[in-house]
Structures are given as structure tokens and as C-alpha cells.
Short mmCIF file of N, CA and C in Angstrom, two decimals:
data_model
loop_
_atom_site.label_atom_id
_atom_site.label_comp_id
_atom_site.label_asym_id
_atom_site.label_seq_id
_atom_site.Cartn_x
_atom_site.Cartn_y
_atom_site.Cartn_z
N MET A 10 178.61 -81.71 18.52
CA MET A 10 178.88 -81.82 17.11
C MET A 10 180.39 -81.67 16.90
N SER A 11 180.91 -82.46 16.02
CA SER A 11 182.35 -82.42 15.76
C SER A 11 182.73 -81.15 15.00
N ARG A 12 184.01 -80.86 15.02
CA ARG A 12 184.51 -79.66 14.33
C ARG A 12 184.25 -79.75 12.83
N ALA A 13 184.46 -80.92 12.25
CA ALA A 13 184.22 -81.10 10.82
C ALA A 13 182.73 -80.94 10.49
N GLY A 14 181.89 -81.46 11.37
CA GLY A 14 180.45 -81.32 11.18
C GLY A 14 179.99 -79.88 11.21
N ARG A 15 180.59 -79.10 12.13
CA ARG A 15 180.24 -77.67 12.20
C ARG A 15 180.70 -76.93 10.95
N LYS A 16 181.88 -77.29 10.45
CA LYS A 16 182.37 -76.64 9.22
C LYS A 16 181.42 -76.91 8.06
N VAL A 17 180.99 -78.16 7.93
CA VAL A 17 180.07 -78.52 6.85
C VAL A 17 178.76 -77.76 7.02
N LEU A 18 178.27 -77.67 8.24
CA LEU A 18 177.01 -76.95 8.50
C LEU A 18 177.15 -75.47 8.16
N VAL A 19 178.25 -74.86 8.54
CA VAL A 19 178.47 -73.44 8.24
C VAL A 19 178.54 -73.21 6.73
N ILE A 20 179.27 -74.07 6.04
CA ILE A 20 179.36 -73.95 4.58
C ILE A 20 178.01 -74.14 3.93
N ALA A 21 177.23 -75.10 4.43
CA ALA A 21 175.89 -75.33 3.87
C ALA A 21 174.98 -74.13 4.09
N VAL A 22 175.01 -73.57 5.29
CA VAL A 22 174.17 -72.41 5.58
C VAL A 22 174.57 -71.23 4.69
N CYS A 23 175.86 -71.02 4.53
CA CYS A 23 176.33 -69.92 3.68
C CYS A 23 175.94 -70.13 2.22
N ALA A 24 176.06 -71.37 1.72
CA ALA A 24 175.71 -71.66 0.33
C ALA A 24 174.22 -71.51 0.09
N VAL A 25 173.41 -72.01 1.03
CA VAL A 25 171.95 -71.88 0.88
C VAL A 25 171.54 -70.42 0.95
N SER A 26 172.15 -69.67 1.87
CA SER A 26 171.84 -68.25 1.98
C SER A 26 172.16 -67.51 0.68
N LEU A 27 173.32 -67.79 0.12
CA LEU A 27 173.71 -67.13 -1.12
C LEU A 27 172.79 -67.52 -2.27
N ALA A 28 172.44 -68.80 -2.36
CA ALA A 28 171.56 -69.26 -3.44
C ALA A 28 170.18 -68.62 -3.34
N VAL A 29 169.62 -68.61 -2.13
CA VAL A 29 168.29 -68.02 -1.94
C VAL A 29 168.31 -66.53 -2.25
N CYS A 30 169.31 -65.84 -1.76
CA CYS A 30 169.37 -64.40 -1.97
C CYS A 30 169.64 -64.04 -3.43
N CYS A 31 170.43 -64.85 -4.14
CA CYS A 31 170.62 -64.61 -5.57
C CYS A 31 169.32 -64.86 -6.33
N GLY A 32 168.55 -65.85 -5.88
CA GLY A 32 167.23 -66.07 -6.48
C GLY A 32 166.31 -64.88 -6.26
N LEU A 33 166.35 -64.33 -5.06
CA LEU A 33 165.53 -63.15 -4.79
C LEU A 33 166.01 -61.94 -5.59
N ALA A 34 167.31 -61.83 -5.82
CA ALA A 34 167.83 -60.75 -6.65
C ALA A 34 167.33 -60.91 -8.10
N TRP A 35 167.34 -62.15 -8.58
CA TRP A 35 166.83 -62.41 -9.93
C TRP A 35 165.36 -62.04 -10.04
N TRP A 36 164.59 -62.40 -9.01
CA TRP A 36 163.17 -62.07 -8.98
C TRP A 36 162.98 -60.55 -9.00
N GLN A 37 163.78 -59.81 -8.24
CA GLN A 37 163.67 -58.35 -8.25
C GLN A 37 164.10 -57.77 -9.60
N TRP A 38 165.07 -58.42 -10.27
CA TRP A 38 165.47 -57.96 -11.60
C TRP A 38 164.32 -58.13 -12.58
N GLN A 39 163.63 -59.26 -12.46
CA GLN A 39 162.46 -59.47 -13.33
C GLN A 39 161.39 -58.42 -13.06
N ARG A 40 161.18 -58.08 -11.78
CA ARG A 40 160.21 -57.04 -11.44
C ARG A 40 160.65 -55.68 -11.98
N PHE A 41 161.97 -55.39 -11.93
CA PHE A 41 162.48 -54.12 -12.44
C PHE A 41 162.27 -54.01 -13.94
N GLU A 42 162.46 -55.11 -14.66
CA GLU A 42 162.30 -55.08 -16.11
C GLU A 42 160.84 -55.08 -16.55
N SER A 43 159.92 -55.39 -15.64
CA SER A 43 158.51 -55.42 -16.02
C SER A 43 157.99 -53.99 -16.21
N ALA A 44 156.79 -53.89 -16.70
CA ALA A 44 156.20 -52.59 -17.01
C ALA A 44 156.00 -51.74 -15.75
N ASN A 45 155.73 -52.38 -14.63
CA ASN A 45 155.50 -51.60 -13.41
C ASN A 45 156.72 -51.64 -12.46
N GLY A 46 157.89 -51.98 -12.98
CA GLY A 46 159.10 -52.01 -12.17
C GLY A 46 159.60 -50.61 -11.85
N THR A 47 160.23 -50.48 -10.70
CA THR A 47 160.75 -49.18 -10.26
C THR A 47 162.24 -49.32 -9.94
N PHE A 48 162.85 -48.18 -9.65
CA PHE A 48 164.26 -48.20 -9.26
C PHE A 48 164.44 -48.82 -7.87
N GLN A 49 163.36 -48.88 -7.10
CA GLN A 49 163.44 -49.56 -5.81
C GLN A 49 163.75 -51.04 -6.04
N ASN A 50 163.13 -51.63 -7.07
CA ASN A 50 163.42 -53.02 -7.40
C ASN A 50 164.89 -53.18 -7.79
N LEU A 51 165.44 -52.21 -8.53
CA LEU A 51 166.85 -52.27 -8.89
C LEU A 51 167.74 -52.18 -7.65
N GLY A 52 167.33 -51.38 -6.69
CA GLY A 52 168.07 -51.31 -5.42
C GLY A 52 168.09 -52.66 -4.72
N TYR A 53 166.94 -53.36 -4.73
CA TYR A 53 166.89 -54.69 -4.11
C TYR A 53 167.77 -55.68 -4.87
N VAL A 54 167.88 -55.51 -6.19
CA VAL A 54 168.75 -56.38 -6.98
C VAL A 54 170.18 -56.27 -6.47
N LEU A 55 170.60 -55.08 -6.08
CA LEU A 55 171.94 -54.88 -5.57
C LEU A 55 172.08 -55.31 -4.11
N GLN A 56 171.00 -55.24 -3.35
CA GLN A 56 171.06 -55.57 -1.93
C GLN A 56 171.03 -57.07 -1.65
N TRP A 57 170.22 -57.81 -2.38
CA TRP A 57 170.05 -59.23 -2.06
C TRP A 57 171.35 -60.03 -2.08
N PRO A 58 172.23 -59.85 -3.07
CA PRO A 58 173.49 -60.60 -3.00
C PRO A 58 174.33 -60.25 -1.76
N LEU A 59 174.27 -59.00 -1.32
CA LEU A 59 174.99 -58.62 -0.10
C LEU A 59 174.41 -59.34 1.11
N PHE A 60 173.08 -59.46 1.15
CA PHE A 60 172.46 -60.21 2.24
C PHE A 60 172.88 -61.68 2.18
N GLY A 61 173.06 -62.21 0.98
CA GLY A 61 173.47 -63.61 0.83
C GLY A 61 174.90 -63.85 1.28
N VAL A 62 175.76 -62.86 1.15
CA VAL A 62 177.15 -63.00 1.54
C VAL A 62 177.33 -62.72 3.03
N ALA A 63 176.38 -62.07 3.66
CA ALA A 63 176.51 -61.66 5.06
C ALA A 63 176.80 -62.83 6.02
N PRO A 64 176.13 -63.98 5.94
CA PRO A 64 176.48 -65.07 6.86
C PRO A 64 177.92 -65.55 6.70
N ALA A 65 178.41 -65.63 5.46
CA ALA A 65 179.79 -66.05 5.25
C ALA A 65 180.75 -65.04 5.87
N TYR A 66 180.47 -63.76 5.71
CA TYR A 66 181.32 -62.73 6.31
C TYR A 66 181.27 -62.83 7.84
N MET A 67 180.08 -63.06 8.38
CA MET A 67 179.93 -63.16 9.83
C MET A 67 180.77 -64.32 10.38
N PHE A 68 180.69 -65.48 9.76
CA PHE A 68 181.46 -66.63 10.24
C PHE A 68 182.96 -66.40 10.06
N TRP A 69 183.35 -65.77 8.96
CA TRP A 69 184.77 -65.46 8.74
C TRP A 69 185.27 -64.51 9.82
N ARG A 70 184.48 -63.48 10.11
CA ARG A 70 184.88 -62.49 11.12
C ARG A 70 184.96 -63.12 12.50
N MET A 71 183.99 -63.96 12.85
CA MET A 71 184.02 -64.63 14.15
C MET A 71 185.26 -65.51 14.29
N ARG A 72 185.60 -66.22 13.23
CA ARG A 72 186.77 -67.09 13.28
C ARG A 72 188.05 -66.27 13.40
N ARG A 73 188.11 -65.17 12.68
CA ARG A 73 189.29 -64.30 12.74
C ARG A 73 189.46 -63.72 14.14
N LEU A 74 188.37 -63.27 14.77
CA LEU A 74 188.45 -62.73 16.12
C LEU A 74 188.84 -63.81 17.12
N ARG A 75 188.30 -65.02 16.96
CA ARG A 75 188.63 -66.12 17.86
C ARG A 75 190.10 -66.48 17.73
N ASP A 76 190.62 -66.52 16.51
CA ASP A 76 192.04 -66.83 16.30
C ASP A 76 192.93 -65.74 16.88
N ARG A 77 192.52 -64.49 16.73
CA ARG A 77 193.30 -63.38 17.28
C ARG A 77 193.33 -63.46 18.81
N GLU A 78 192.19 -63.81 19.41
CA GLU A 78 192.13 -63.93 20.87
C GLU A 78 192.99 -65.09 21.36
N ALA A 79 193.01 -66.19 20.61
CA ALA A 79 193.81 -67.34 21.00
C ALA A 79 195.31 -67.05 20.86
N ALA A 80 195.68 -66.15 19.96
CA ALA A 80 197.08 -65.84 19.74
C ALA A 80 197.64 -64.87 20.77
N LYS A 81 196.76 -64.21 21.54
CA LYS A 81 197.24 -63.28 22.56
C LYS A 81 197.96 -64.04 23.66
N PRO A 82 199.01 -63.44 24.19
CA PRO A 82 199.68 -64.10 25.31
C PRO A 82 198.77 -64.07 26.54
N PRO A 83 198.86 -65.08 27.40
CA PRO A 83 197.99 -65.10 28.58
C PRO A 83 198.33 -63.94 29.53
N GLN A 84 197.30 -63.38 30.13
CA GLN A 84 197.48 -62.27 31.06
C GLN A 84 197.94 -62.80 32.41
N PRO A 85 198.84 -62.10 33.07
CA PRO A 85 199.21 -62.53 34.42
C PRO A 85 198.03 -62.37 35.37
N SER A 86 197.99 -63.17 36.40
CA SER A 86 196.84 -63.16 37.31
C SER A 86 196.67 -61.82 38.01
N GLY A 87 197.74 -61.15 38.35
CA GLY A 87 197.65 -59.84 38.99
C GLY A 87 197.97 -58.77 37.99
N ALA A 88 196.97 -58.32 37.23
CA ALA A 88 197.21 -57.27 36.24
C ALA A 88 197.61 -55.98 36.95
N ALA A 89 198.24 -55.08 36.24
CA ALA A 89 198.81 -53.88 36.84
C ALA A 89 197.75 -53.03 37.54
N GLY A 90 196.59 -52.88 36.95
CA GLY A 90 195.57 -52.02 37.51
C GLY A 90 194.82 -52.63 38.68
N GLU A 91 194.88 -53.93 38.85
CA GLU A 91 194.09 -54.57 39.89
C GLU A 91 194.68 -54.39 41.28
N SER A 92 195.99 -54.37 41.42
CA SER A 92 196.60 -54.35 42.75
C SER A 92 196.74 -52.92 43.30
N GLU A 93 196.73 -51.94 42.44
CA GLU A 93 196.89 -50.57 42.90
C GLU A 93 195.55 -50.02 43.36
N PRO A 94 195.52 -49.36 44.53
CA PRO A 94 194.25 -48.80 45.00
C PRO A 94 193.86 -47.58 44.17
N ASP A 95 192.57 -47.42 44.00
CA ASP A 95 192.05 -46.30 43.22
C ASP A 95 191.32 -45.37 44.19
N ASP A 96 191.95 -44.26 44.53
CA ASP A 96 191.38 -43.34 45.52
C ASP A 96 190.06 -42.75 45.05
N GLU A 97 189.98 -42.43 43.78
CA GLU A 97 188.74 -41.84 43.25
C GLU A 97 187.59 -42.83 43.33
N LEU A 98 187.86 -44.08 43.01
CA LEU A 98 186.82 -45.12 43.10
C LEU A 98 186.41 -45.35 44.55
N ALA A 99 187.37 -45.35 45.46
CA ALA A 99 187.05 -45.54 46.87
C ALA A 99 186.19 -44.39 47.39
N ALA A 100 186.50 -43.16 46.99
CA ALA A 100 185.69 -42.01 47.40
C ALA A 100 184.28 -42.11 46.84
N TYR A 101 184.14 -42.56 45.62
CA TYR A 101 182.82 -42.71 45.01
C TYR A 101 182.03 -43.79 45.74
N ASN A 102 182.68 -44.89 46.09
CA ASN A 102 181.99 -45.96 46.83
C ASN A 102 181.54 -45.48 48.20
N ARG A 103 182.37 -44.66 48.88
CA ARG A 103 181.96 -44.10 50.18
C ARG A 103 180.74 -43.18 49.98
N TYR A 104 180.74 -42.40 48.92
CA TYR A 104 179.61 -41.52 48.62
C TYR A 104 178.33 -42.33 48.41
N LEU A 105 178.43 -43.42 47.65
CA LEU A 105 177.26 -44.26 47.43
C LEU A 105 176.78 -44.91 48.72
N ALA A 106 177.70 -45.30 49.59
CA ALA A 106 177.31 -45.90 50.87
C ALA A 106 176.57 -44.88 51.73
N ARG A 107 177.03 -43.61 51.71
CA ARG A 107 176.33 -42.56 52.46
C ARG A 107 174.93 -42.34 51.91
N LEU A 108 174.80 -42.32 50.59
CA LEU A 108 173.48 -42.15 49.98
C LEU A 108 172.55 -43.29 50.36
N ASP A 109 173.08 -44.50 50.36
CA ASP A 109 172.28 -45.66 50.73
C ASP A 109 171.85 -45.58 52.18
N ALA A 110 172.76 -45.15 53.07
CA ALA A 110 172.41 -45.01 54.48
C ALA A 110 171.34 -43.93 54.66
N ASP A 111 171.45 -42.84 53.93
CA ASP A 111 170.43 -41.77 54.03
C ASP A 111 169.08 -42.27 53.53
N GLN A 112 169.06 -43.11 52.52
CA GLN A 112 167.80 -43.63 52.00
C GLN A 112 167.14 -44.57 53.01
N GLU A 113 167.95 -45.33 53.73
CA GLU A 113 167.40 -46.29 54.70
C GLU A 113 166.80 -45.57 55.92
N THR A 114 167.32 -44.40 56.26
CA THR A 114 166.80 -43.68 57.43
C THR A 114 165.50 -42.97 57.10
N ARG A 115 165.18 -42.78 55.87
CA ARG A 115 163.94 -42.09 55.49
C ARG A 115 162.75 -43.00 55.51
#
């Protein structure tokens, strides 16, 4: 799918989500105003629009994180921590190898 097609699809999903959730909020408002309405219905009136905005926020956040990652300078192939030996890690690996050898002899 082309980039423009994905943008249109994302906008459509966000618009439909908002429209449906606002409709559900209206329905809960009608239930709240009815004779058997409760404050729980009023709580849903406040929640449904937030649920409708959630997909738009998710796509905005994903795009922002992707742009931030693309703006980072490339890492050198030999990062500082990779070339230096880690004595503690080597000792732990030897310990695990001994445990594995003891398990095999049993």
C-alpha cells in the first residue's frame, strides 16, 4: 500500500472511531437522563470520547517515535560496551557452564 493510501486509511479509521464512540457517548447520555440512569452512565459519557480519540493518539505517538528514531545519528559498528570484556559476565557464564555439566552427570 502506498504512503498516501496508508494516511487515508489511518485518517478514516480515526474518524470512524471518533464518530462511533461519540455516538456511544450520546447513547449513554440518553441512558443517564432516563428514569433509571445512574452516575455510571455519566462516567461512560466521559469515557467514550476518550476511547474515540485513542487511535488518533496512538498513530500520532507511533509517528513521533519513528521520526525521533530516524533523526538519531547512526551508531558505530563497534559500540563502546561491545569490545570491552566483562569479567562479571564471563564469571557468570562459567558458573552456568558448571551447573550444566553437573546436571548432565546426574
